[in-house]
């Protein structure tokens, strides 16, 4: 564990609420980035290296970038709670093709009655302290419902980092196919003593490509590991959503074979090999995928779609093979 990760884990030890947002999109580049280019894209800080892994697939993750905030928190009850501290954001690239940005923060149960010097907050990366007591349930619901004007909006920080990365000169702005970005907004309330397993309490799909996730995690859970779970879920939700849309746009049964193959080719070239849920998760959080596989059944749906694509490609290959056989001397 790096010094920064250690500090992040220390902040989780005193937190009663963790929350964040993940943006996921297709990298706007005609060719997937290799390891060196991925590290160059995600080099947010000169003093920290980009994490790169090639097993079980190519994955690169930036160091954290911190944003100082001093503003009211969203609250479902209408309670006026102000918090000060820093939000941690990072970017990740999977197989040089799918780009994600993620912003996260932790909140303590109670903070000082007066604002401290910035040095006090900077040595606690990713941690916010409220003025007085934190109504954590109301704030968690407020975060999931969406911030109002003037309130802390962690999604704007994730979106700002995404915009910065999408403008990188490495990107030629020529994606291999059309797709839509998705957003995953999440909260994680800490459980009481004796609880040692994280639990998914609610997962919803809303309009405008928004998903919301409510978790319950053990006290002292590492915020970076909770964020990694949410990034993993967001990645595979984007893959599934994008594959469904590609199939919907392929006009199966009504288009000729050439048109169908042309419509399905992006899935084969760029998506089918990316499905690897929980590949890099802490075992405690990887276990949550078992619940997702039961309902809504992510991998079952993915495998059914993959079989449908392969069946269609095989079906449309038969006439071409037959024609070749007839024309053969």
Short mmCIF file of C-alpha atoms in Angstrom, two decimals:
data_model
loop_
_atom_site.label_atom_id
_atom_site.label_comp_id
_atom_site.label_asym_id
_atom_site.label_seq_id
_atom_site.Cartn_x
_atom_site.Cartn_y
_atom_site.Cartn_z
CA UNK A 1 0.00 0.00 0.00
CA UNK A 2 1.39 3.40 -1.02
CA UNK A 3 1.62 6.30 1.49
CA UNK A 4 -1.32 8.00 -0.24
CA UNK A 5 -3.42 4.80 -0.15
CA UNK A 6 -2.52 4.40 3.50
CA UNK A 7 -3.74 7.92 4.26
CA UNK A 8 -6.93 7.22 2.29
CA UNK A 9 -7.50 4.08 4.36
CA UNK A 10 -6.94 6.09 7.56
CA UNK A 11 -9.68 8.52 6.49
CA UNK A 12 -12.05 5.59 5.98
CA UNK A 13 -11.49 4.57 9.60
CA UNK A 14 -13.23 7.71 10.91
CA UNK A 15 -15.89 8.04 8.22
CA UNK A 16 -19.60 7.32 8.59
CA UNK A 17 -20.56 8.09 4.99
CA UNK A 18 -18.68 7.57 1.72
CA UNK A 19 -20.01 8.76 -1.62
CA UNK A 20 -18.95 9.42 -5.17
CA UNK A 21 -19.76 9.33 -8.85
CA UNK A 22 -18.29 7.50 -11.85
CA UNK A 23 -18.35 8.56 -15.52
CA UNK A 24 -17.80 5.84 -18.16
CA UNK A 25 -17.43 6.33 -21.91
CA UNK A 26 -15.79 5.04 -25.07
CA UNK A 27 -12.37 6.60 -25.62
CA UNK A 28 -12.65 8.94 -28.64
CA UNK A 29 -9.74 7.41 -30.55
CA UNK A 30 -9.79 5.24 -33.66
CA UNK A 31 -7.11 2.93 -32.26
CA UNK A 32 -6.96 1.62 -28.70
CA UNK A 33 -4.10 3.11 -26.68
CA UNK A 34 -1.13 0.93 -25.77
CA UNK A 35 0.45 0.83 -22.31
CA UNK A 36 2.76 3.78 -22.86
CA UNK A 37 0.06 6.00 -24.36
CA UNK A 38 -2.40 5.06 -21.60
CA UNK A 39 0.13 6.11 -18.95
CA UNK A 40 0.71 9.37 -20.79
CA UNK A 41 -3.02 10.10 -20.97
CA UNK A 42 -3.55 9.50 -17.24
CA UNK A 43 -0.49 11.31 -15.92
CA UNK A 44 -2.36 13.83 -13.76
CA UNK A 45 0.54 14.53 -11.39
CA UNK A 46 4.25 14.82 -12.02
CA UNK A 47 5.11 13.47 -8.56
CA UNK A 48 3.15 10.19 -8.76
CA UNK A 49 3.20 7.36 -11.29
CA UNK A 50 0.28 5.95 -13.23
CA UNK A 51 -0.62 2.43 -12.06
CA UNK A 52 -0.45 0.00 -15.00
CA UNK A 53 -1.47 -3.68 -15.02
CA UNK A 54 -1.44 -6.10 -17.97
CA UNK A 55 -3.08 -9.12 -16.28
CA UNK A 56 -5.80 -10.28 -16.70
CA UNK A 57 -6.28 -7.37 -19.13
CA UNK A 58 -4.65 -4.02 -19.84
CA UNK A 59 -5.63 -1.51 -17.17
CA UNK A 60 -4.19 1.89 -16.26
CA UNK A 61 -5.21 4.16 -13.38
CA UNK A 62 -4.10 7.67 -12.60
CA UNK A 63 -2.96 8.97 -9.22
CA UNK A 64 -5.52 10.96 -7.25
CA UNK A 65 -6.12 14.62 -8.01
CA UNK A 66 -7.56 16.62 -5.09
CA UNK A 67 -10.17 19.38 -5.24
CA UNK A 68 -10.81 21.59 -2.22
CA UNK A 69 -14.48 22.23 -1.40
CA UNK A 70 -16.32 24.40 1.14
CA UNK A 71 -20.08 24.27 0.57
CA UNK A 72 -23.43 22.90 1.79
CA UNK A 73 -24.15 19.18 1.43
CA UNK A 74 -27.23 17.76 -0.32
CA UNK A 75 -29.82 16.62 2.21
CA UNK A 76 -33.15 14.85 1.68
CA UNK A 77 -34.51 16.37 4.90
CA UNK A 78 -33.60 19.92 3.95
CA UNK A 79 -31.08 20.17 6.81
CA UNK A 80 -28.43 22.84 6.26
CA UNK A 81 -25.05 21.18 6.68
CA UNK A 82 -21.82 22.74 5.49
CA UNK A 83 -18.62 20.70 5.04
CA UNK A 84 -15.02 21.51 4.20
CA UNK A 85 -12.26 19.29 2.88
CA UNK A 86 -11.01 17.68 -0.32
CA UNK A 87 -12.56 15.40 -2.94
CA UNK A 88 -10.29 12.79 -4.58
CA UNK A 89 -10.68 12.10 -8.31
CA UNK A 90 -8.92 9.65 -10.63
CA UNK A 91 -9.10 8.34 -14.17
CA UNK A 92 -8.83 4.77 -15.48
CA UNK A 93 -8.53 3.18 -18.91
CA UNK A 94 -9.44 -0.45 -19.65
CA UNK A 95 -7.85 -2.21 -22.64
CA UNK A 96 -6.97 1.20 -24.06
CA UNK A 97 -10.60 1.58 -25.06
CA UNK A 98 -13.00 2.40 -22.18
CA UNK A 99 -12.30 5.57 -20.18
CA UNK A 100 -13.60 6.23 -16.67
CA UNK A 101 -13.31 9.09 -14.23
CA UNK A 102 -14.30 8.73 -10.61
CA UNK A 103 -14.63 11.23 -7.74
CA UNK A 104 -15.06 10.17 -4.11
CA UNK A 105 -15.19 11.59 -0.60
CA UNK A 106 -15.65 10.48 3.00
CA UNK A 107 -17.58 12.33 5.70
CA UNK A 108 -17.01 12.17 9.43
CA UNK A 109 -19.88 11.98 11.95
CA UNK A 110 -18.94 15.32 13.48
CA UNK A 111 -16.53 18.11 12.73
CA UNK A 112 -15.26 21.31 14.35
CA UNK A 113 -17.60 24.26 14.87
CA UNK A 114 -15.23 26.59 13.03
CA UNK A 115 -13.37 26.38 9.76
CA UNK A 116 -9.77 25.23 10.08
CA UNK A 117 -6.76 26.40 8.00
CA UNK A 118 -6.45 24.61 4.63
CA UNK A 119 -3.40 22.74 5.86
CA UNK A 120 -5.66 20.86 8.27
CA UNK A 121 -7.74 19.50 5.36
CA UNK A 122 -4.92 18.90 2.86
CA UNK A 123 -3.29 16.27 5.08
CA UNK A 124 -6.61 14.38 5.03
CA UNK A 125 -7.09 13.67 1.30
CA UNK A 126 -10.60 12.72 0.26
CA UNK A 127 -12.07 13.61 3.67
CA UNK A 128 -14.73 16.24 4.41
CA UNK A 129 -15.59 17.47 7.90
CA UNK A 130 -19.06 18.88 8.58
CA UNK A 131 -19.69 21.81 10.87
CA UNK A 132 -21.34 20.07 13.81
CA UNK A 133 -23.17 16.74 13.54
CA UNK A 134 -23.73 15.04 10.18
CA UNK A 135 -27.30 13.77 9.45
CA UNK A 136 -25.80 10.92 7.46
CA UNK A 137 -28.98 9.16 6.31
CA UNK A 138 -30.47 12.41 5.00
CA UNK A 139 -27.22 13.39 3.29
CA UNK A 140 -26.88 9.94 1.69
CA UNK A 141 -30.38 10.21 0.23
CA UNK A 142 -29.68 13.78 -0.85
CA UNK A 143 -26.54 12.73 -2.71
CA UNK A 144 -28.40 9.96 -4.57
CA UNK A 145 -31.26 12.31 -5.46
CA UNK A 146 -28.82 14.84 -6.90
CA UNK A 147 -27.34 18.09 -5.66
CA UNK A 148 -29.19 21.35 -6.02
CA UNK A 149 -27.63 24.63 -7.05
CA UNK A 150 -24.88 25.67 -4.63
CA UNK A 151 -24.61 22.24 -2.98
CA UNK A 152 -21.67 19.85 -3.24
CA UNK A 153 -21.93 17.97 -6.55
CA UNK A 154 -19.27 15.27 -6.70
CA UNK A 155 -20.41 14.40 -10.21
CA UNK A 156 -19.24 17.78 -11.48
CA UNK A 157 -15.72 16.97 -10.26
CA UNK A 158 -15.74 13.60 -12.05
CA UNK A 159 -17.12 15.31 -15.16
CA UNK A 160 -14.46 18.02 -15.01
CA UNK A 161 -11.70 15.42 -14.97
CA UNK A 162 -13.35 13.55 -17.85
CA UNK A 163 -13.49 16.74 -19.92
CA UNK A 164 -9.81 17.35 -19.21
CA UNK A 165 -8.83 13.84 -20.33
CA UNK A 166 -11.01 13.92 -23.45
CA UNK A 167 -9.13 17.00 -24.65
CA UNK A 168 -5.75 15.26 -24.52
CA UNK A 169 -3.76 15.64 -27.76
CA UNK A 170 -3.27 11.86 -27.94
CA UNK A 171 -6.94 11.44 -28.87
CA UNK A 172 -7.92 11.91 -32.52
CA UNK A 173 -11.66 12.22 -31.67
CA UNK A 174 -12.50 9.35 -34.06
CA UNK A 175 -14.21 6.62 -31.98
CA UNK A 176 -14.76 3.33 -33.84
CA UNK A 177 -18.54 3.41 -33.21
CA UNK A 178 -21.21 5.60 -31.63
CA UNK A 179 -22.03 5.14 -27.95
CA UNK A 180 -23.32 7.09 -24.96
CA UNK A 181 -21.59 7.75 -21.64
CA UNK A 182 -23.15 6.54 -18.39
CA UNK A 183 -23.07 7.84 -14.80
CA UNK A 184 -23.07 5.84 -11.58
CA UNK A 185 -23.79 7.82 -8.40
CA UNK A 186 -23.14 5.93 -5.17
CA UNK A 187 -23.24 6.18 -1.39
CA UNK A 188 -21.92 3.84 1.30
CA UNK A 189 -23.10 4.17 4.89
CA UNK A 190 -20.93 2.50 7.50
CA UNK A 191 -22.53 -0.26 9.56
CA UNK A 192 -22.30 -0.73 13.31
CA UNK A 193 -19.90 -2.99 15.23
CA UNK A 194 -20.03 -6.67 14.36
CA UNK A 195 -20.77 -6.10 10.66
CA UNK A 196 -17.92 -7.40 8.53
CA UNK A 197 -19.50 -7.69 5.08
CA UNK A 198 -20.51 -4.97 2.62
CA UNK A 199 -24.09 -5.15 1.32
CA UNK A 200 -25.86 -3.71 -1.72
CA UNK A 201 -29.03 -2.08 -0.42
CA UNK A 202 -30.35 -0.59 -3.65
CA UNK A 203 -29.36 -0.38 -7.33
CA UNK A 204 -31.53 1.65 -9.70
CA UNK A 205 -31.43 2.62 -13.37
CA UNK A 206 -32.78 6.12 -13.91
CA UNK A 207 -33.22 8.35 -16.95
CA UNK A 208 -30.39 10.15 -18.76
CA UNK A 209 -28.00 7.20 -18.41
CA UNK A 210 -27.90 7.58 -14.60
CA UNK A 211 -27.53 4.66 -12.19
CA UNK A 212 -27.66 4.99 -8.40
CA UNK A 213 -26.17 2.57 -5.90
CA UNK A 214 -26.67 2.49 -2.13
CA UNK A 215 -24.22 0.37 -0.12
CA UNK A 216 -23.72 -0.52 3.53
CA UNK A 217 -20.05 -1.18 4.37
CA UNK A 218 -18.15 -2.14 7.53
CA UNK A 219 -16.79 0.67 9.66
CA UNK A 220 -13.23 1.48 8.56
CA UNK A 221 -13.75 0.30 4.96
CA UNK A 222 -11.11 1.69 2.61
CA UNK A 223 -12.75 4.43 0.48
CA UNK A 224 -10.48 3.58 -2.47
CA UNK A 225 -11.68 -0.05 -2.42
CA UNK A 226 -15.33 1.01 -2.26
CA UNK A 227 -14.70 3.33 -5.21
CA UNK A 228 -13.01 0.47 -7.09
CA UNK A 229 -16.15 -1.67 -6.67
CA UNK A 230 -18.30 1.14 -8.05
CA UNK A 231 -15.92 1.69 -10.97
CA UNK A 232 -16.03 -2.03 -11.78
CA UNK A 233 -19.82 -2.06 -11.69
CA UNK A 234 -19.99 1.10 -13.81
CA UNK A 235 -17.63 -0.39 -16.41
CA UNK A 236 -19.64 -3.58 -16.84
CA UNK A 237 -22.97 -1.74 -16.80
CA UNK A 238 -21.64 0.47 -19.63
CA UNK A 239 -20.48 -2.59 -21.58
CA UNK A 240 -23.87 -4.27 -21.21
CA UNK A 241 -25.81 -1.11 -22.07
CA UNK A 242 -23.64 -0.43 -25.12
CA UNK A 243 -23.92 -4.00 -26.40
CA UNK A 244 -27.73 -3.88 -26.09
CA UNK A 245 -27.80 -0.66 -28.12
CA UNK A 246 -25.54 -2.08 -30.81
CA UNK A 247 -27.89 -5.05 -31.19
CA UNK A 248 -30.94 -2.79 -31.25
CA UNK A 249 -29.34 -0.79 -34.07
CA UNK A 250 -28.33 -3.79 -36.14
CA UNK A 251 -31.86 -4.44 -37.53
CA UNK A 252 -31.60 -8.18 -37.08
CA UNK A 253 -34.06 -10.02 -39.29
CA UNK A 254 -34.76 -7.04 -41.54
CA UNK A 255 -31.34 -6.10 -42.92
CA UNK A 256 -29.21 -8.00 -45.41
CA UNK A 257 -26.24 -10.02 -44.22
CA UNK A 258 -23.63 -7.41 -45.12
CA UNK A 259 -25.44 -4.72 -43.13
CA UNK A 260 -25.84 -6.98 -40.09
CA UNK A 261 -22.18 -7.98 -40.08
CA UNK A 262 -21.16 -4.33 -40.43
CA UNK A 263 -23.40 -3.34 -37.50
CA UNK A 264 -22.16 -6.15 -35.23
CA UNK A 265 -18.47 -5.90 -36.05
CA UNK A 266 -17.71 -3.15 -33.45
CA UNK A 267 -18.95 -5.47 -30.72
CA UNK A 268 -16.60 -8.23 -31.82
CA UNK A 269 -13.62 -5.94 -32.38
CA UNK A 270 -13.90 -3.74 -29.29
CA UNK A 271 -16.26 -5.08 -26.60
CA UNK A 272 -16.67 -8.84 -26.28
CA UNK A 273 -13.24 -9.45 -24.73
CA UNK A 274 -13.69 -6.79 -22.02
CA UNK A 275 -16.12 -8.66 -19.76
CA UNK A 276 -14.13 -9.49 -16.59
CA UNK A 277 -16.13 -8.50 -13.49
CA UNK A 278 -14.28 -8.29 -10.14
CA UNK A 279 -10.89 -8.88 -11.79
CA UNK A 280 -9.11 -6.37 -9.53
CA UNK A 281 -11.36 -6.05 -6.50
CA UNK A 282 -10.64 -6.69 -2.86
CA UNK A 283 -12.16 -10.13 -2.03
CA UNK A 284 -14.64 -8.62 0.43
CA UNK A 285 -16.08 -6.33 -2.24
CA UNK A 286 -15.72 -8.84 -5.08
CA UNK A 287 -18.22 -11.02 -3.23
CA UNK A 288 -20.92 -8.39 -3.87
CA UNK A 289 -20.91 -9.45 -7.52
CA UNK A 290 -22.61 -12.68 -6.43
CA UNK A 291 -25.73 -10.66 -5.60
CA UNK A 292 -25.55 -8.82 -8.92
CA UNK A 293 -25.30 -12.11 -10.78
CA UNK A 294 -28.46 -13.33 -9.07
CA UNK A 295 -30.44 -10.18 -9.76
CA UNK A 296 -30.44 -8.50 -12.25
CA UNK A 297 -28.08 -11.16 -13.66
CA UNK A 298 -25.40 -9.14 -15.41
CA UNK A 299 -23.30 -12.00 -16.77
CA UNK A 300 -26.33 -14.10 -17.82
CA UNK A 301 -27.58 -11.23 -19.95
CA UNK A 302 -24.10 -10.54 -21.35
CA UNK A 303 -23.56 -14.19 -22.32
CA UNK A 304 -27.00 -14.36 -23.95
CA UNK A 305 -26.19 -11.27 -26.04
CA UNK A 306 -22.78 -12.66 -27.01
CA UNK A 307 -24.38 -15.93 -28.15
CA UNK A 308 -26.92 -13.99 -30.20
CA UNK A 309 -24.16 -12.00 -31.92
CA UNK A 310 -22.15 -15.12 -32.73
CA UNK A 311 -25.24 -16.95 -33.99
CA UNK A 312 -26.06 -14.02 -36.29
CA UNK A 313 -22.52 -13.89 -37.66
CA UNK A 314 -22.54 -17.65 -38.25
CA UNK A 315 -25.97 -17.47 -39.90
CA UNK A 316 -24.91 -14.76 -42.32
CA UNK A 317 -21.66 -16.57 -43.10
CA UNK A 318 -23.52 -19.66 -44.41
CA UNK A 319 -24.70 -18.13 -47.76
CA UNK A 320 -21.20 -16.83 -48.48
CA UNK A 321 -19.69 -20.25 -47.80
CA UNK A 322 -22.34 -21.91 -49.96
CA UNK A 323 -21.65 -19.52 -52.83
CA UNK A 324 -17.91 -20.20 -52.59
CA UNK A 325 -18.59 -23.96 -52.71
CA UNK A 326 -20.79 -23.61 -55.81
CA UNK A 327 -18.24 -21.46 -57.63
CA UNK A 328 -15.34 -23.76 -56.81
CA UNK A 329 -14.06 -25.78 -59.83
#
